[in-house]
Amino acid sequence: MPIRGGLPPRNPRFVGREELLADTRGLLGNGPVVLLPSADHQLGGTGRTQLAVEYAYRYADTYELVWWIPAEQNAGMRAALVGLASELKLPEARDINRTLGAVRDALSRGEPYRNWLVVFENANRPEDIKPYLPSGAGHVLVTSRNPRWTSEVAQAVPVPVFDRTDSVDFLRGRNPELTAEDADRIAAHLGDVPMALDQAAAVRTATGWGVDDYLRRYDARAAELAFPTPIRVAWGLAADGLAEASPAAFELLELSAFLASAPVSWELLWAARGLVSLELARTVRIERRLKAAIRLIGRYGLADLDPPGESLIVHPMVRGMLGQQLSSERHAAQLRSVRAMLAAADPGDPDDPTHWPRYAALIPHLVHSDVLGGESEEIRQLVVNCVRFLYARGDYDSSRDLATQAVTRWRDSLGETDEQTLLASFHLANALRAVGRTADARALNAQTLRSQRDALGEDDETTLATANSVGADLRMQGHFGQARQLDADNLVRYRRLFGESFPTALRCANNLAADLRLLGDFRGAKALDEQVLRHRQTIFVDGHPETLSSRAALAFDLFGLGDYAGAGELLAVAGHFDTLGADHPMAMWAGRFAAMAARRSGRAEAWALATTNVELYRQKFGDLSVETLGAMVSLANCARDAGDLDEAHRLLERAVARYHAVLGDEHPFTLAAGANLTSVVRATGRHTEARTIGEEALGGLQRSVGPDHPFTLSCANGLAADLFATGEAQRAREIALDTLSRSRGVRGADHPDTLACAFNVALDAGDDQSAHAAVEELQKAYGEGHPTLSRALAGVRLETEIEPPPL
């Protein structure tokens, strides 16, 4: 049996279409096939979806994997593809686009399944699915109402109405007592249109109408319409029958005119129990009555039901006809009810993964109900929460698109300074930053923060949230001092308003600690991180991601203070990071820091740990992520220490180039990677080249982070070596002495990097006594047999490489 995902139930009453099925099977061997309505029925109703479902079941045994993807809306399509990624055992990247690309590539390679079928249902915009279409030995089947499919994308197969034999067989299959002659009469009236035939069979079964009675009613209804079509007439009869049998069920169906062609569960409809007419409320508020009404809608052929009968899917044509028959007053009233129903179904807290299935079920209906035009705060808050849900799930593109629509609409209808307009702008900036549009995010955040401060005040919670986001923008720009000033002010406000242990106050404190780390103040960062960790351990359960974030941050603080063993021990606490999964951002942080601590502790496994970590970062965040580049720098340091200078040089050259592209020439991380590159160039004896790179990096670091920053001190230590080697002994000595003095003041006299600077000064001066004393201190710091100690004993100048902290 093949693996199946999302496949609708098989239609037990499917008939005919043998030639179409065979043609589709043959064409799929040449590439994707799209099933379209025939030219004389372009609105649909000819059975494209049923044909695709039957194909999937009939030929299932020839495939290893069959996956059904609802593609009417991007968010739903992308969610289904993420489910396929899980089935293919692909790591889920933080950016969902990387996951979707990995799905396409894995299918195209035939890994792990060579023979597969992927069906995109209702893909009405070819450009939306084109990036996700796999190639290879598998098959892609598409259903669509849009005729704008070119042969370069997919081979078009028009799906016509039934031939008369299939129509008769279909009707008699639904109503076995029907004679062939009567079935022929019905089929002739309904033009052999599958959807109309299905509704006719359903309404006759539900009402008990005889053939003559049905055809009389059919002709009468057709005479009332200016443009009668078989589907419109058959639908009208079914709708009338349902309204007569149960006005409440028909009103329930009316609500679907404002919903999407996606499953509508009874739980969602139940949310409307206090928001609809008294007649419908009586049905909706009791679960068994509500489910009975759903089943009745299905009996009249006006919706498809899932096997338990607890969710319904209404065909787009039915939704359209329902909407057209509503008066303007009724339309407005039902639209208000649907919007209120969706808002009432909002579970809240979109960052909580347990709420994600509920949001995934709500998202498809936002467009059709035009919630962006909703008049109440609750409805607009649903939009904001859905924007945040999409971001939290990693679908940054969908988050950006929905937020952009919200901001555009609400600026016009509510004004630029409305609280929810500004809140949507804040979330839009987050999404823009996540998709790499950092300059746009920065500009929007700055504008939003100014407006919030003017309109809401500096102590408003949403203002503080945007200020935190501006702090992230400043860190990304390399303005660490400005970020610290802003975050420190935010923290004072958060603590005054909410207390020290309030979760968002702790996040702000966490951000301030990050600023201090970036400024080289590891003591200050450690004190703050210890405080945050204590609070988080008190208010969160064991293994909570935010607690683990504090633990990882504290480990980096210890590393920065030269306590490599302490950092390693903190990260090695059994089970703390394993519970998250290897590709969780916190686990990846911990993996990188563990590799750093292992390298500085002289353990051989450092390189393997760093290699694994880089691969995880590349899969999760891509090659241009700042976090990936930091992991590459750590791997390069491992390669250099292991003596593989070629690999270290390759990694650092690539990191420098990508930092240039992502952060710019003058960002401290770009310059720090350049400083590390000089250590590799220097190790190959190319001191003149290293000196050129080092002087440029040192000047930039002195300008950006100042002369006392650990980045600057590490770079200056290396430049002194190059100056000494190229004959500028006096300048080399001046820089080395100045670096040693500053390192003692910043890092402390016992810090391993300060001891390395002291050893280098003594070595350059030929002061054997001072060099010996420095070696003894290095032995205390590192222990016997450490590679650094071995290099010092061999009279080799010591490097003080840089490890960029997370931004």
PDB file of N, CA, C and O in Angstrom, residues 120-185:
ATOM      1  N   PHE A 120      -2.281  18.632  -6.932  1.00  0.00           N
ATOM      2  CA  PHE A 120      -2.579  19.997  -6.500  1.00  0.00           C
ATOM      3  C   PHE A 120      -4.030  20.296  -6.887  1.00  0.00           C
ATOM      4  O   PHE A 120      -4.364  20.416  -8.062  1.00  0.00           O
ATOM      5  N   GLU A 121      -4.903  20.408  -5.894  1.00  0.00           N
ATOM      6  CA  GLU A 121      -6.331  20.627  -6.154  1.00  0.00           C
ATOM      7  C   GLU A 121      -6.641  22.122  -6.162  1.00  0.00           C
ATOM      8  O   GLU A 121      -6.218  22.876  -5.282  1.00  0.00           O
ATOM      9  N   ASN A 122      -7.434  22.544  -7.162  1.00  0.00           N
ATOM     10  CA  ASN A 122      -7.877  23.941  -7.256  1.00  0.00           C
ATOM     11  C   ASN A 122      -6.707  24.915  -7.311  1.00  0.00           C
ATOM     12  O   ASN A 122      -6.704  25.936  -6.625  1.00  0.00           O
ATOM     13  N   ALA A 123      -5.725  24.606  -8.133  1.00  0.00           N
ATOM     14  CA  ALA A 123      -4.583  25.513  -8.312  1.00  0.00           C
ATOM     15  C   ALA A 123      -4.954  26.492  -9.417  1.00  0.00           C
ATOM     16  O   ALA A 123      -4.694  26.248 -10.602  1.00  0.00           O
ATOM     17  N   ASN A 124      -5.555  27.595  -9.029  1.00  0.00           N
ATOM     18  CA  ASN A 124      -6.117  28.505 -10.029  1.00  0.00           C
ATOM     19  C   ASN A 124      -5.168  29.604 -10.459  1.00  0.00           C
ATOM     20  O   ASN A 124      -5.511  30.419 -11.314  1.00  0.00           O
ATOM     21  N   ARG A 125      -3.963  29.632  -9.874  1.00  0.00           N
ATOM     22  CA  ARG A 125      -2.927  30.561 -10.321  1.00  0.00           C
ATOM     23  C   ARG A 125      -1.669  29.745 -10.615  1.00  0.00           C
ATOM     24  O   ARG A 125      -0.958  29.350  -9.689  1.00  0.00           O
ATOM     25  N   PRO A 126      -1.388  29.479 -11.895  1.00  0.00           N
ATOM     26  CA  PRO A 126      -0.222  28.645 -12.226  1.00  0.00           C
ATOM     27  C   PRO A 126       1.063  29.145 -11.585  1.00  0.00           C
ATOM     28  O   PRO A 126       1.909  28.350 -11.168  1.00  0.00           O
ATOM     29  N   GLU A 127       1.210  30.474 -11.483  1.00  0.00           N
ATOM     30  CA  GLU A 127       2.448  31.022 -10.934  1.00  0.00           C
ATOM     31  C   GLU A 127       2.637  30.693  -9.459  1.00  0.00           C
ATOM     32  O   GLU A 127       3.761  30.704  -8.952  1.00  0.00           O
ATOM     33  N   ASP A 128       1.526  30.370  -8.749  1.00  0.00           N
ATOM     34  CA  ASP A 128       1.645  30.048  -7.328  1.00  0.00           C
ATOM     35  C   ASP A 128       2.273  28.678  -7.096  1.00  0.00           C
ATOM     36  O   ASP A 128       3.016  28.482  -6.132  1.00  0.00           O
ATOM     37  N   ILE A 129       1.948  27.707  -7.957  1.00  0.00           N
ATOM     38  CA  ILE A 129       2.457  26.359  -7.704  1.00  0.00           C
ATOM     39  C   ILE A 129       3.704  26.038  -8.516  1.00  0.00           C
ATOM     40  O   ILE A 129       4.396  25.068  -8.215  1.00  0.00           O
ATOM     41  N   LYS A 130       3.998  26.856  -9.519  1.00  0.00           N
ATOM     42  CA  LYS A 130       5.144  26.546 -10.382  1.00  0.00           C
ATOM     43  C   LYS A 130       6.442  26.346  -9.602  1.00  0.00           C
ATOM     44  O   LYS A 130       7.213  25.419  -9.892  1.00  0.00           O
ATOM     45  N   PRO A 131       6.737  27.187  -8.559  1.00  0.00           N
ATOM     46  CA  PRO A 131       8.006  26.984  -7.832  1.00  0.00           C
ATOM     47  C   PRO A 131       8.082  25.653  -7.089  1.00  0.00           C
ATOM     48  O   PRO A 131       9.178  25.234  -6.706  1.00  0.00           O
ATOM     49  N   TYR A 132       6.945  24.998  -6.869  1.00  0.00           N
ATOM     50  CA  TYR A 132       6.932  23.785  -6.049  1.00  0.00           C
ATOM     51  C   TYR A 132       6.750  22.517  -6.868  1.00  0.00           C
ATOM     52  O   TYR A 132       6.661  21.425  -6.305  1.00  0.00           O
ATOM     53  N   LEU A 133       6.674  22.647  -8.204  1.00  0.00           N
ATOM     54  CA  LEU A 133       6.439  21.476  -9.037  1.00  0.00           C
ATOM     55  C   LEU A 133       7.716  20.652  -9.148  1.00  0.00           C
ATOM     56  O   LEU A 133       8.719  21.118  -9.690  1.00  0.00           O
ATOM     57  N   PRO A 134       7.696  19.410  -8.667  1.00  0.00           N
ATOM     58  CA  PRO A 134       8.883  18.556  -8.793  1.00  0.00           C
ATOM     59  C   PRO A 134       8.959  17.937 -10.186  1.00  0.00           C
ATOM     60  O   PRO A 134       7.977  17.913 -10.931  1.00  0.00           O
ATOM     61  N   SER A 135      10.126  17.446 -10.508  1.00  0.00           N
ATOM     62  CA  SER A 135      10.305  16.708 -11.757  1.00  0.00           C
ATOM     63  C   SER A 135      10.653  15.264 -11.387  1.00  0.00           C
ATOM     64  O   SER A 135      10.296  14.795 -10.322  1.00  0.00           O
ATOM     65  N   GLY A 136      11.358  14.566 -12.250  1.00  0.00           N
ATOM     66  CA  GLY A 136      11.770  13.209 -11.907  1.00  0.00           C
ATOM     67  C   GLY A 136      10.780  12.169 -12.367  1.00  0.00           C
ATOM     68  O   GLY A 136       9.925  12.411 -13.227  1.00  0.00           O
ATOM     69  N   ALA A 137      10.864  10.993 -11.762  1.00  0.00           N
ATOM     70  CA  ALA A 137      10.077   9.853 -12.223  1.00  0.00           C
ATOM     71  C   ALA A 137       8.638   9.897 -11.728  1.00  0.00           C
ATOM     72  O   ALA A 137       7.794   9.140 -12.207  1.00  0.00           O
ATOM     73  N   GLY A 138       8.333  10.745 -10.764  1.00  0.00           N
ATOM     74  CA  GLY A 138       6.985  10.805 -10.219  1.00  0.00           C
ATOM     75  C   GLY A 138       6.033  11.558 -11.125  1.00  0.00           C
ATOM     76  O   GLY A 138       6.394  12.041 -12.207  1.00  0.00           O
ATOM     77  N   HIS A 139       4.779  11.694 -10.680  1.00  0.00           N
ATOM     78  CA  HIS A 139       3.730  12.325 -11.469  1.00  0.00           C
ATOM     79  C   HIS A 139       3.101  13.485 -10.698  1.00  0.00           C
ATOM     80  O   HIS A 139       2.905  13.388  -9.476  1.00  0.00           O
ATOM     81  N   VAL A 140       2.777  14.552 -11.417  1.00  0.00           N
ATOM     82  CA  VAL A 140       2.085  15.706 -10.846  1.00  0.00           C
ATOM     83  C   VAL A 140       0.766  15.878 -11.581  1.00  0.00           C
ATOM     84  O   VAL A 140       0.735  16.044 -12.809  1.00  0.00           O
ATOM     85  N   LEU A 141      -0.339  15.854 -10.830  1.00  0.00           N
ATOM     86  CA  LEU A 141      -1.676  16.051 -11.382  1.00  0.00           C
ATOM     87  C   LEU A 141      -2.271  17.303 -10.739  1.00  0.00           C
ATOM     88  O   LEU A 141      -2.189  17.483  -9.521  1.00  0.00           O
ATOM     89  N   VAL A 142      -2.868  18.172 -11.555  1.00  0.00           N
ATOM     90  CA  VAL A 142      -3.394  19.448 -11.086  1.00  0.00           C
ATOM     91  C   VAL A 142      -4.856  19.553 -11.506  1.00  0.00           C
ATOM     92  O   VAL A 142      -5.222  19.119 -12.612  1.00  0.00           O
ATOM     93  N   THR A 143      -5.705  20.108 -10.644  1.00  0.00           N
ATOM     94  CA  THR A 143      -7.050  20.504 -11.065  1.00  0.00           C
ATOM     95  C   THR A 143      -7.139  22.015 -10.974  1.00  0.00           C
ATOM     96  O   THR A 143      -6.601  22.621 -10.040  1.00  0.00           O
ATOM     97  N   SER A 144      -7.828  22.628 -11.958  1.00  0.00           N
ATOM     98  CA  SER A 144      -7.865  24.081 -12.006  1.00  0.00           C
ATOM     99  C   SER A 144      -9.076  24.540 -12.818  1.00  0.00           C
ATOM    100  O   SER A 144      -9.557  23.818 -13.697  1.00  0.00           O
ATOM    101  N   ARG A 145      -9.567  25.734 -12.519  1.00  0.00           N
ATOM    102  CA  ARG A 145     -10.601  26.374 -13.346  1.00  0.00           C
ATOM    103  C   ARG A 145      -9.994  27.393 -14.301  1.00  0.00           C
ATOM    104  O   ARG A 145     -10.695  27.954 -15.131  1.00  0.00           O
ATOM    105  N   ASN A 146      -8.706  27.668 -14.140  1.00  0.00           N
ATOM    106  CA  ASN A 146      -8.057  28.733 -14.904  1.00  0.00           C
ATOM    107  C   ASN A 146      -7.505  28.181 -16.216  1.00  0.00           C
ATOM    108  O   ASN A 146      -6.649  27.298 -16.204  1.00  0.00           O
ATOM    109  N   PRO A 147      -7.949  28.701 -17.362  1.00  0.00           N
ATOM    110  CA  PRO A 147      -7.443  28.170 -18.641  1.00  0.00           C
ATOM    111  C   PRO A 147      -6.040  28.650 -18.998  1.00  0.00           C
ATOM    112  O   PRO A 147      -5.483  28.211 -20.003  1.00  0.00           O
ATOM    113  N   ARG A 148      -5.437  29.542 -18.168  1.00  0.00           N
ATOM    114  CA  ARG A 148      -4.139  30.139 -18.532  1.00  0.00           C
ATOM    115  C   ARG A 148      -2.963  29.237 -18.171  1.00  0.00           C
ATOM    116  O   ARG A 148      -1.975  29.677 -17.603  1.00  0.00           O
ATOM    117  N   TRP A 149      -3.046  27.974 -18.502  1.00  0.00           N
ATOM    118  CA  TRP A 149      -1.929  27.057 -18.268  1.00  0.00           C
ATOM    119  C   TRP A 149      -1.208  26.842 -19.592  1.00  0.00           C
ATOM    120  O   TRP A 149      -1.821  26.466 -20.589  1.00  0.00           O
ATOM    121  N   THR A 150       0.087  27.095 -19.591  1.00  0.00           N
ATOM    122  CA  THR A 150       0.858  26.880 -20.805  1.00  0.00           C
ATOM    123  C   THR A 150       1.420  25.462 -20.812  1.00  0.00           C
ATOM    124  O   THR A 150       1.571  24.830 -19.759  1.00  0.00           O
ATOM    125  N   SER A 151       1.732  24.984 -21.995  1.00  0.00           N
ATOM    126  CA  SER A 151       2.268  23.628 -22.114  1.00  0.00           C
ATOM    127  C   SER A 151       3.625  23.494 -21.440  1.00  0.00           C
ATOM    128  O   SER A 151       4.065  22.389 -21.110  1.00  0.00           O
ATOM    129  N   GLU A 152       4.319  24.643 -21.221  1.00  0.00           N
ATOM    130  CA  GLU A 152       5.605  24.587 -20.531  1.00  0.00           C
ATOM    131  C   GLU A 152       5.446  24.212 -19.066  1.00  0.00           C
ATOM    132  O   GLU A 152       6.357  23.663 -18.448  1.00  0.00           O
ATOM    133  N   VAL A 153       4.260  24.501 -18.489  1.00  0.00           N
ATOM    134  CA  VAL A 153       4.012  24.193 -17.081  1.00  0.00           C
ATOM    135  C   VAL A 153       3.301  22.852 -16.941  1.00  0.00           C
ATOM    136  O   VAL A 153       3.702  22.007 -16.130  1.00  0.00           O
ATOM    137  N   ALA A 154       2.253  22.645 -17.709  1.00  0.00           N
ATOM    138  CA  ALA A 154       1.475  21.400 -17.594  1.00  0.00           C
ATOM    139  C   ALA A 154       0.695  21.146 -18.874  1.00  0.00           C
ATOM    140  O   ALA A 154       0.337  22.079 -19.595  1.00  0.00           O
ATOM    141  N   GLN A 155       0.438  19.884 -19.123  1.00  0.00           N
ATOM    142  CA  GLN A 155      -0.363  19.475 -20.280  1.00  0.00           C
ATOM    143  C   GLN A 155      -1.835  19.552 -19.904  1.00  0.00           C
ATOM    144  O   GLN A 155      -2.272  18.939 -18.920  1.00  0.00           O
ATOM    145  N   ALA A 156      -2.626  20.287 -20.691  1.00  0.00           N
ATOM    146  CA  ALA A 156      -4.029  20.498 -20.371  1.00  0.00           C
ATOM    147  C   ALA A 156      -4.891  19.342 -20.857  1.00  0.00           C
ATOM    148  O   ALA A 156      -4.756  18.876 -21.996  1.00  0.00           O
ATOM    149  N   VAL A 157      -5.778  18.879 -19.978  1.00  0.00           N
ATOM    150  CA  VAL A 157      -6.762  17.846 -20.325  1.00  0.00           C
ATOM    151  C   VAL A 157      -8.142  18.400 -19.973  1.00  0.00           C
ATOM    152  O   VAL A 157      -8.502  18.469 -18.796  1.00  0.00           O
ATOM    153  N   PRO A 158      -8.932  18.831 -20.972  1.00  0.00           N
ATOM    154  CA  PRO A 158     -10.293  19.309 -20.676  1.00  0.00           C
ATOM    155  C   PRO A 158     -11.172  18.150 -20.203  1.00  0.00           C
ATOM    156  O   PRO A 158     -11.114  17.041 -20.744  1.00  0.00           O
ATOM    157  N   VAL A 159     -11.960  18.414 -19.184  1.00  0.00           N
ATOM    158  CA  VAL A 159     -12.870  17.401 -18.647  1.00  0.00           C
ATOM    159  C   VAL A 159     -14.290  17.784 -19.067  1.00  0.00           C
ATOM    160  O   VAL A 159     -14.847  18.764 -18.552  1.00  0.00           O
ATOM    161  N   PRO A 160     -14.882  17.051 -20.011  1.00  0.00           N
ATOM    162  CA  PRO A 160     -16.218  17.403 -20.497  1.00  0.00           C
ATOM    163  C   PRO A 160     -17.309  16.843 -19.583  1.00  0.00           C
ATOM    164  O   PRO A 160     -17.037  16.192 -18.575  1.00  0.00           O
ATOM    165  N   VAL A 161     -18.547  17.080 -19.959  1.00  0.00           N
ATOM    166  CA  VAL A 161     -19.668  16.481 -19.239  1.00  0.00           C
ATOM    167  C   VAL A 161     -19.687  14.984 -19.538  1.00  0.00           C
ATOM    168  O   VAL A 161     -18.952  14.488 -20.396  1.00  0.00           O
ATOM    169  N   PHE A 162     -20.547  14.248 -18.818  1.00  0.00           N
ATOM    170  CA  PHE A 162     -20.697  12.812 -19.069  1.00  0.00           C
ATOM    171  C   PHE A 162     -21.227  12.567 -20.485  1.00  0.00           C
ATOM    172  O   PHE A 162     -21.960  13.404 -21.048  1.00  0.00           O
ATOM    173  N   ASP A 163     -20.888  11.429 -21.027  1.00  0.00           N
ATOM    174  CA  ASP A 163     -21.699  10.969 -22.158  1.00  0.00           C
ATOM    175  C   ASP A 163     -22.977  10.359 -21.577  1.00  0.00           C
ATOM    176  O   ASP A 163     -23.079  10.105 -20.381  1.00  0.00           O
ATOM    177  N   ARG A 164     -23.982  10.140 -22.442  1.00  0.00           N
ATOM    178  CA  ARG A 164     -25.299   9.764 -21.922  1.00  0.00           C
ATOM    179  C   ARG A 164     -25.274   8.425 -21.182  1.00  0.00           C
ATOM    180  O   ARG A 164     -25.936   8.257 -20.150  1.00  0.00           O
ATOM    181  N   THR A 165     -24.468   7.518 -21.649  1.00  0.00           N
ATOM    182  CA  THR A 165     -24.403   6.215 -20.970  1.00  0.00           C
ATOM    183  C   THR A 165     -23.906   6.366 -19.546  1.00  0.00           C
ATOM    184  O   THR A 165     -24.460   5.774 -18.597  1.00  0.00           O
ATOM    185  N   ASP A 166     -22.852   7.193 -19.365  1.00  0.00           N
ATOM    186  CA  ASP A 166     -22.327   7.418 -18.011  1.00  0.00           C
ATOM    187  C   ASP A 166     -23.345   8.154 -17.150  1.00  0.00           C
ATOM    188  O   ASP A 166     -23.467   7.893 -15.943  1.00  0.00           O
ATOM    189  N   SER A 167     -24.087   9.099 -17.750  1.00  0.00           N
ATOM    190  CA  SER A 167     -25.111   9.811 -16.983  1.00  0.00           C
ATOM    191  C   SER A 167     -26.161   8.846 -16.455  1.00  0.00           C
ATOM    192  O   SER A 167     -26.562   8.905 -15.279  1.00  0.00           O
ATOM    193  N   VAL A 168     -26.619   7.962 -17.320  1.00  0.00           N
ATOM    194  CA  VAL A 168     -27.636   6.998 -16.903  1.00  0.00           C
ATOM    195  C   VAL A 168     -27.088   6.074 -15.821  1.00  0.00           C
ATOM    196  O   VAL A 168     -27.761   5.802 -14.806  1.00  0.00           O
ATOM    197  N   ASP A 169     -25.888   5.588 -16.035  1.00  0.00           N
ATOM    198  CA  ASP A 169     -25.286   4.706 -15.024  1.00  0.00           C
ATOM    199  C   ASP A 169     -25.130   5.430 -13.693  1.00  0.00           C
ATOM    200  O   ASP A 169     -25.364   4.844 -12.620  1.00  0.00           O
ATOM    201  N   PHE A 170     -24.733   6.691 -13.760  1.00  0.00           N
ATOM    202  CA  PHE A 170     -24.540   7.467 -12.521  1.00  0.00           C
ATOM    203  C   PHE A 170     -25.861   7.615 -11.778  1.00  0.00           C
ATOM    204  O   PHE A 170     -25.944   7.372 -10.565  1.00  0.00           O
ATOM    205  N   LEU A 171     -26.911   8.033 -12.477  1.00  0.00           N
ATOM    206  CA  LEU A 171     -28.200   8.251 -11.830  1.00  0.00           C
ATOM    207  C   LEU A 171     -28.776   6.961 -11.275  1.00  0.00           C
ATOM    208  O   LEU A 171     -29.345   6.934 -10.169  1.00  0.00           O
ATOM    209  N   ARG A 172     -28.656   5.889 -12.013  1.00  0.00           N
ATOM    210  CA  ARG A 172     -29.200   4.612 -11.531  1.00  0.00           C
ATOM    211  C   ARG A 172     -28.368   4.057 -10.373  1.00  0.00           C
ATOM    212  O   ARG A 172     -28.882   3.324  -9.526  1.00  0.00           O
ATOM    213  N   GLY A 173     -27.079   4.414 -10.350  1.00  0.00           N
ATOM    214  CA  GLY A 173     -26.276   4.030  -9.210  1.00  0.00           C
ATOM    215  C   GLY A 173     -26.710   4.736  -7.943  1.00  0.00           C
ATOM    216  O   GLY A 173     -26.682   4.162  -6.842  1.00  0.00           O
ATOM    217  N   ARG A 174     -27.163   5.985  -8.093  1.00  0.00           N
ATOM    218  CA  ARG A 174     -27.647   6.736  -6.927  1.00  0.00           C
ATOM    219  C   ARG A 174     -29.072   6.309  -6.549  1.00  0.00           C
ATOM    220  O   ARG A 174     -29.434   6.294  -5.373  1.00  0.00           O
ATOM    221  N   ASN A 175     -29.903   6.020  -7.579  1.00  0.00           N
ATOM    222  CA  ASN A 175     -31.303   5.635  -7.362  1.00  0.00           C
ATOM    223  C   ASN A 175     -31.581   4.330  -8.114  1.00  0.00           C
ATOM    224  O   ASN A 175     -32.041   4.338  -9.266  1.00  0.00           O
ATOM    225  N   PRO A 176     -31.285   3.183  -7.471  1.00  0.00           N
ATOM    226  CA  PRO A 176     -31.372   1.900  -8.191  1.00  0.00           C
ATOM    227  C   PRO A 176     -32.756   1.607  -8.774  1.00  0.00           C
ATOM    228  O   PRO A 176     -32.867   0.866  -9.760  1.00  0.00           O
ATOM    229  N   GLU A 177     -33.815   2.175  -8.191  1.00  0.00           N
ATOM    230  CA  GLU A 177     -35.163   1.895  -8.705  1.00  0.00           C
ATOM    231  C   GLU A 177     -35.459   2.664  -9.987  1.00  0.00           C
ATOM    232  O   GLU A 177     -36.478   2.426 -10.658  1.00  0.00           O
ATOM    233  N   LEU A 178     -34.598   3.586 -10.361  1.00  0.00           N
ATOM    234  CA  LEU A 178     -34.816   4.427 -11.539  1.00  0.00           C
ATOM    235  C   LEU A 178     -34.666   3.595 -12.815  1.00  0.00           C
ATOM    236  O   LEU A 178     -33.696   2.847 -12.973  1.00  0.00           O
ATOM    237  N   THR A 179     -35.613   3.736 -13.733  1.00  0.00           N
ATOM    238  CA  THR A 179     -35.496   3.018 -14.996  1.00  0.00           C
ATOM    239  C   THR A 179     -34.498   3.724 -15.900  1.00  0.00           C
ATOM    240  O   THR A 179     -34.213   4.911 -15.733  1.00  0.00           O
ATOM    241  N   ALA A 180     -33.990   3.009 -16.870  1.00  0.00           N
ATOM    242  CA  ALA A 180     -33.049   3.595 -17.817  1.00  0.00           C
ATOM    243  C   ALA A 180     -33.712   4.735 -18.577  1.00  0.00           C
ATOM    244  O   ALA A 180     -33.072   5.759 -18.881  1.00  0.00           O
ATOM    245  N   GLU A 181     -35.018   4.567 -18.895  1.00  0.00           N
ATOM    246  CA  GLU A 181     -35.724   5.617 -19.646  1.00  0.00           C
ATOM    247  C   GLU A 181     -35.836   6.892 -18.820  1.00  0.00           C
ATOM    248  O   GLU A 181     -35.582   8.007 -19.312  1.00  0.00           O
ATOM    249  N   ASP A 182     -36.221   6.758 -17.532  1.00  0.00           N
ATOM    250  CA  ASP A 182     -36.335   7.943 -16.674  1.00  0.00           C
ATOM    251  C   ASP A 182     -34.973   8.582 -16.432  1.00  0.00           C
ATOM    252  O   ASP A 182     -34.858   9.819 -16.395  1.00  0.00           O
ATOM    253  N   ALA A 183     -33.952   7.766 -16.252  1.00  0.00           N
ATOM    254  CA  ALA A 183     -32.610   8.315 -16.077  1.00  0.00           C
ATOM    255  C   ALA A 183     -32.194   9.100 -17.309  1.00  0.00           C
ATOM    256  O   ALA A 183     -31.578  10.176 -17.215  1.00  0.00           O
ATOM    257  N   ASP A 184     -32.570   8.588 -18.476  1.00  0.00           N
ATOM    258  CA  ASP A 184     -32.247   9.290 -19.720  1.00  0.00           C
ATOM    259  C   ASP A 184     -32.967  10.625 -19.791  1.00  0.00           C
ATOM    260  O   ASP A 184     -32.397  11.638 -20.225  1.00  0.00           O
ATOM    261  N   ARG A 185     -34.231  10.661 -19.344  1.00  0.00           N
ATOM    262  CA  ARG A 185     -34.991  11.920 -19.344  1.00  0.00           C
ATOM    263  C   ARG A 185     -34.324  12.964 -18.437  1.00  0.00           C
ATOM    264  O   ARG A 185     -34.189  14.137 -18.806  1.00  0.00           O
TER     265      ARG A 185
END
